[in-house]
CSV table of C-alpha atoms and ligand atoms in Angstrom, one decimal:
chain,number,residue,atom,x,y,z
A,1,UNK,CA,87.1,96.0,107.6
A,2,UNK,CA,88.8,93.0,106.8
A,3,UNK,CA,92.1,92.7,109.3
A,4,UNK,CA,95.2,90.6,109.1
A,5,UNK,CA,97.9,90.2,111.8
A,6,UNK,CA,101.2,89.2,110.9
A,7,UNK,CA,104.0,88.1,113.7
A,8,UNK,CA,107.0,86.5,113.9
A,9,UNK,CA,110.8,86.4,115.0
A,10,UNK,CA,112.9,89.1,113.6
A,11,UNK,CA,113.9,89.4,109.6
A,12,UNK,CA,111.6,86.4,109.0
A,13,UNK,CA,110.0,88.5,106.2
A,14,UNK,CA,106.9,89.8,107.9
A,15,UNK,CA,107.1,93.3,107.2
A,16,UNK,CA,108.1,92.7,103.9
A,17,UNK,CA,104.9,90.6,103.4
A,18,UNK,CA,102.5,93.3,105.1
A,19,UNK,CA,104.2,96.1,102.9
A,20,UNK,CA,103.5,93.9,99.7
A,21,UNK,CA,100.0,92.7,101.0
A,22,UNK,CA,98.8,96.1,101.8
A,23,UNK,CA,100.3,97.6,98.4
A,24,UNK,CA,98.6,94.5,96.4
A,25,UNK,CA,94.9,95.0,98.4
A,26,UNK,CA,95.1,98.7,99.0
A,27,UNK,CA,94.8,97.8,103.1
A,28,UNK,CA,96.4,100.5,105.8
A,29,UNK,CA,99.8,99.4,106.8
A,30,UNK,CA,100.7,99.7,110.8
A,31,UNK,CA,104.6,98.4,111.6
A,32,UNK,CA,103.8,98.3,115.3
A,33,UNK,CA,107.7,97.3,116.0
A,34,UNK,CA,108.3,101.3,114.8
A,35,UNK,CA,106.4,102.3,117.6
A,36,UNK,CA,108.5,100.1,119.7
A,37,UNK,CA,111.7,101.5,118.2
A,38,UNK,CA,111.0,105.0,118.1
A,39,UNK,CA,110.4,105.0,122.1
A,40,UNK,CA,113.8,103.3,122.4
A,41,UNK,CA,115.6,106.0,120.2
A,42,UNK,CA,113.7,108.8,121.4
A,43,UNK,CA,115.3,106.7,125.3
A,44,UNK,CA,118.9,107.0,123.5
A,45,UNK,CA,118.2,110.8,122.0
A,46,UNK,CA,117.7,111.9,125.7
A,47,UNK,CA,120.1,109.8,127.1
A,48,UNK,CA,117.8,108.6,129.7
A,49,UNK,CA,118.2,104.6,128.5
A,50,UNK,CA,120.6,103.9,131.0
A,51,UNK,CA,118.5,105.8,133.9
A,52,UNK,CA,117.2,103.8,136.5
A,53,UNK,CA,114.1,105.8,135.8
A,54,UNK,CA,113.7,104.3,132.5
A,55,UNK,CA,110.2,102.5,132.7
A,56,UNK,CA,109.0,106.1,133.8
A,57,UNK,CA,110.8,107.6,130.8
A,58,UNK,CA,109.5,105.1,128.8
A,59,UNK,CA,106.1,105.9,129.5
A,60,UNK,CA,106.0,109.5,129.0
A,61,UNK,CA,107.6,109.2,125.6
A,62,UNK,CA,105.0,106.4,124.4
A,63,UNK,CA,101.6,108.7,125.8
A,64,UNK,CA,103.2,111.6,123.6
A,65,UNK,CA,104.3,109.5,120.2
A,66,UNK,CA,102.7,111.0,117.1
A,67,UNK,CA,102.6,108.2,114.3
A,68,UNK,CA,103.2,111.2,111.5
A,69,UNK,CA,106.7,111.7,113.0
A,70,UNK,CA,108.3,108.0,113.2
A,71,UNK,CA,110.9,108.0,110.4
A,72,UNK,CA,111.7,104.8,110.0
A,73,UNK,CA,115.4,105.5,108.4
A,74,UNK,CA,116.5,106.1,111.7
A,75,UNK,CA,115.5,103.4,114.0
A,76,UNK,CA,116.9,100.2,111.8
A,77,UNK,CA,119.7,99.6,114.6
A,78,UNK,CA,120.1,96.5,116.2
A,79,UNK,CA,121.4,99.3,119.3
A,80,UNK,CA,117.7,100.3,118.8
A,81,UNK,CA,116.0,97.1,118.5
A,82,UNK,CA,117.6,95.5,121.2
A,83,UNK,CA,116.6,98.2,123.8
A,84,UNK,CA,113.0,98.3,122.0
A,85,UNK,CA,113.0,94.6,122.7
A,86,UNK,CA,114.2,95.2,126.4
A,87,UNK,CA,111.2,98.1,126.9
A,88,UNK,CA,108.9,95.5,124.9
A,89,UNK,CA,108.5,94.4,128.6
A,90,UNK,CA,107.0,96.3,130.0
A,91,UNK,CA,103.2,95.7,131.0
A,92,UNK,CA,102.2,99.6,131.1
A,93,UNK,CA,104.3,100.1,127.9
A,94,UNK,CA,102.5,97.5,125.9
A,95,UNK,CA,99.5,98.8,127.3
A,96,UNK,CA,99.8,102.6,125.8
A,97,UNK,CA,101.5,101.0,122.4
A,98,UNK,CA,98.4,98.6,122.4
A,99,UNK,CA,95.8,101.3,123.2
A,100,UNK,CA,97.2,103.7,120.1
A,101,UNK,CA,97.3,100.7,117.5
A,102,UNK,CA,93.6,99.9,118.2
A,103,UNK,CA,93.3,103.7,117.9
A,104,UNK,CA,95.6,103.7,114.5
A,105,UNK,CA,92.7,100.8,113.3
A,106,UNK,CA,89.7,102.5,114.9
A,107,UNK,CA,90.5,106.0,112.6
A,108,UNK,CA,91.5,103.8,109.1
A,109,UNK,CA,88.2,101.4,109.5
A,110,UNK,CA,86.3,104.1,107.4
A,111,UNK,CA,89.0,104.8,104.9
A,112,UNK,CA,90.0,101.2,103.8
A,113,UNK,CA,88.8,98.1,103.2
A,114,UNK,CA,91.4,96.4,105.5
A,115,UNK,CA,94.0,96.8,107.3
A,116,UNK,CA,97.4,94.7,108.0
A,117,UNK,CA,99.2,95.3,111.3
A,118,UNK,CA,102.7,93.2,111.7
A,119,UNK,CA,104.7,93.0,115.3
A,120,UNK,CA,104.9,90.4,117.9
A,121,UNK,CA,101.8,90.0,119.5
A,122,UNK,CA,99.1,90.8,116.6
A,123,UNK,CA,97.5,87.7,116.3
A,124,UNK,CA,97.3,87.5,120.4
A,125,UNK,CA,96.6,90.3,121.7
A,126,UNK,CA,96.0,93.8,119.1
A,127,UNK,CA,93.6,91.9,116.7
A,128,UNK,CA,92.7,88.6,118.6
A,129,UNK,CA,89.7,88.4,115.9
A,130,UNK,CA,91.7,89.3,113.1
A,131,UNK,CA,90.4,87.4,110.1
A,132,UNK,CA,93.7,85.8,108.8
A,133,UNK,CA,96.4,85.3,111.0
A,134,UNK,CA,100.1,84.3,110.1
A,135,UNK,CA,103.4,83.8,112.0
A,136,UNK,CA,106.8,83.9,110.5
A,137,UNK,CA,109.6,82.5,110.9
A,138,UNK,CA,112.9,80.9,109.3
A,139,UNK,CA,116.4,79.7,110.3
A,140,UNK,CA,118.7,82.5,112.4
A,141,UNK,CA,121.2,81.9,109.7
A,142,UNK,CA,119.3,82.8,107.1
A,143,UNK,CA,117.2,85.4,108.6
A,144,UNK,CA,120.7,87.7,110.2
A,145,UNK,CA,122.1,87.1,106.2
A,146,UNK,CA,119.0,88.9,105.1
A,147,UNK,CA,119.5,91.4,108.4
A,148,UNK,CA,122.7,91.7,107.1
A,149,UNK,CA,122.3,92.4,103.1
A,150,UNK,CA,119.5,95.0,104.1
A,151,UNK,CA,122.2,97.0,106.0
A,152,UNK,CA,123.6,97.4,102.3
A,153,UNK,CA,127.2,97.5,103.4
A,154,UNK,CA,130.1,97.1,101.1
A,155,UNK,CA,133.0,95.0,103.4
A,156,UNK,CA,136.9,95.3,102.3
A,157,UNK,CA,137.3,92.4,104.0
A,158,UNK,CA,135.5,88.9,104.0
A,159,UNK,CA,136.4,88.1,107.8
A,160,UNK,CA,135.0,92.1,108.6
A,161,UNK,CA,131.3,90.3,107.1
A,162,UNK,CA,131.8,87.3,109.1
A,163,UNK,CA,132.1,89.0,111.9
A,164,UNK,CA,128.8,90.9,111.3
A,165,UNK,CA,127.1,88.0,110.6
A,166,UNK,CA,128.0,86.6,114.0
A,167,UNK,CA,127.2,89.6,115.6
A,168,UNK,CA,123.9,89.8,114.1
A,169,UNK,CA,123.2,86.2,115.1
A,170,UNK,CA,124.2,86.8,118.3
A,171,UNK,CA,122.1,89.7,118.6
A,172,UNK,CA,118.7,88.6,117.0
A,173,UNK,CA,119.1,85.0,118.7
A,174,UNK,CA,119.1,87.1,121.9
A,175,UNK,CA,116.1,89.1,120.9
A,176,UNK,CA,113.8,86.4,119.7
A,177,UNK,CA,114.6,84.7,123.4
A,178,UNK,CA,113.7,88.0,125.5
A,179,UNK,CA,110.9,88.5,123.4
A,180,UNK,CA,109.5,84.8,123.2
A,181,UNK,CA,110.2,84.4,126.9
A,182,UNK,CA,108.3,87.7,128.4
A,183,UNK,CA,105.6,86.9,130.2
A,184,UNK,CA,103.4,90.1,128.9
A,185,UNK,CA,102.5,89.1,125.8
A,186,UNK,CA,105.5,86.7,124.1
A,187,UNK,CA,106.2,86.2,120.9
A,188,UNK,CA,104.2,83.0,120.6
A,189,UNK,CA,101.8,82.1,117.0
A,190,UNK,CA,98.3,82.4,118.0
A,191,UNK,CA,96.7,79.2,117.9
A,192,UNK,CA,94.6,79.9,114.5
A,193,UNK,CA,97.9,81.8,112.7
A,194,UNK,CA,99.0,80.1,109.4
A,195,UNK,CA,102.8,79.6,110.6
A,196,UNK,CA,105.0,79.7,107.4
A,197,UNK,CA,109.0,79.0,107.4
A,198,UNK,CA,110.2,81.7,104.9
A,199,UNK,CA,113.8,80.3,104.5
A,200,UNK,CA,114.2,78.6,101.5
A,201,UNK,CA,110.8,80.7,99.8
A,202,UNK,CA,111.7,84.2,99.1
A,203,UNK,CA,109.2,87.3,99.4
A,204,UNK,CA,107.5,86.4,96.5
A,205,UNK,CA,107.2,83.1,96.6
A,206,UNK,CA,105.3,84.1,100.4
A,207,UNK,CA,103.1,87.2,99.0
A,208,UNK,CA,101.4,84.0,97.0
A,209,UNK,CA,101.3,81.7,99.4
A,210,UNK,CA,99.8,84.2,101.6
A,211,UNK,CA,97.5,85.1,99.0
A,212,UNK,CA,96.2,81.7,97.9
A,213,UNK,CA,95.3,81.4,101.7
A,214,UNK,CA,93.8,84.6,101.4
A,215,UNK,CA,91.2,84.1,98.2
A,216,UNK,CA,90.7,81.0,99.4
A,217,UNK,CA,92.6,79.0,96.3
B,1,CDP,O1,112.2,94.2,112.3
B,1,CDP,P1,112.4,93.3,113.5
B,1,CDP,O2,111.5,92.1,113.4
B,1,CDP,O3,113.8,92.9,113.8
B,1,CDP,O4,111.9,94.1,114.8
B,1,CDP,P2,110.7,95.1,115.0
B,1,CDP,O5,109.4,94.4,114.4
B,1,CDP,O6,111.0,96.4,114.5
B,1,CDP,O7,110.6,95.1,116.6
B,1,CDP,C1,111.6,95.5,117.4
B,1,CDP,C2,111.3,95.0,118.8
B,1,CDP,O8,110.1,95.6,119.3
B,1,CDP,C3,111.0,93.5,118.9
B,1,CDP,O9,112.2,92.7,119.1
B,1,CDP,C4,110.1,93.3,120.1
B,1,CDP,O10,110.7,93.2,121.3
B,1,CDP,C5,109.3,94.7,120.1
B,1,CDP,N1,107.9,94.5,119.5
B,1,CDP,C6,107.0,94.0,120.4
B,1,CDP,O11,107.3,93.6,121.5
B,1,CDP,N2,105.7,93.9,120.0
B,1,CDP,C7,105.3,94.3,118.7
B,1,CDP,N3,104.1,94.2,118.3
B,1,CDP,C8,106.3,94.8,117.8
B,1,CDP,C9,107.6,94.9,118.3
């Protein structure tokens, strides 16, 4: 089974890129930051994210995920994401999470040819023998306006957008540093990742960069 790990800082493009990779190869797709999020929703749901039993919490909601149930619609939040990112540091956490993405592999290695799993820590840690590696990344301008337009928001107001925008930097610049400064598995490029800039390339123009690495051209 041929395996590709994608990582990189948040709305650099990555999951657009597996989505379009695994659509264009036939591979198995695994958004691993979905399993991430939907333990910090399912935290918020029962109102336990602000226990001081939250780690335990955590825990318990992670053993008992079922991948069939995570609807994506619901976790986009930067509410979510943020408190995904603050769980995220968990050792034990990453260690369920970790254990039922190699089990997500393990159970697709008969069914596809490949499979193309995009996070944080892909290229490190869940598929350290993956056979193509990349990490992306662009400018935090850039990256919250594309945060920003996928929200789909109409403004009445142009200061109203500004103000998102700043927000939304704010927010992702705080998430990239929580999640490139933890010491259990940061959000670093694995030595042998293909790190790509996607801000002035769009999704396209990656898919065939990405490819032309792939096929060898
Ligand atoms: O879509 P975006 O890149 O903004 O975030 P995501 O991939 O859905 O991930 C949300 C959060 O989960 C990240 O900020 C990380 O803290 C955490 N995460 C992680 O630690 N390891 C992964 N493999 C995937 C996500």
């Amino acid at each position: 089974m041929i395996e590709i790990a994608i990582d990189g800082t948040a709305a650099s493009g990555k999951g657009t890129l597996a989505k379009k990779l695994a659509k264009k190869y036939g591979f198995v797709h695994l958004d691993t930051g979905l399993l991430y999020r939907k333990v910090a929703n399912e935290l918020i749901v029962k109102k336990k994210h602000t226990s001081l039993n939250i780690e335990k919490y955590s825990f318990e909601i992670a053993r008992n995920l079922n991948f069939i149930e995570i609807k994506k619609e619901n976790l986009r939040s930067e509410e979510t994401a943020k408190l995904a990112s603050l769980i995220a540091t968990y050792p034990r956490l990453r260690e369920i999470l970790n254990s039922k993405q190699k089990e997500f592999v393990g159970n697709n290695k008969k069914k596809f040819h490949g499979c193309i799993l995009d996070g944080r820590d892909i290229g490190t840690k869940i598929l350290p023998n993956a056979d193509f590696k990349f990490f992306i990344d662009a400018c935090i301008e850039i990256r919250a306006k594309r945060r920003l337009l996928e929200k789909n928001i109409s403004f009445l107001h142009e200061n109203d957008e500004k103000c998102m925008l700043q927000s939304l930097i704010r927010e992702m610049k705080e998430r990239d540093k929580l999640d490139s400064s933890r010491i259990t598995s940061p959000l670093v490029p694995a030595i042998d990742a293909h790190v790509i800039d996607t801000s002035f390339i769009d999704a396209d123009e990656l898919l065939l960069k990405v490819t032309k690495i792939i096929e060898g051209i």
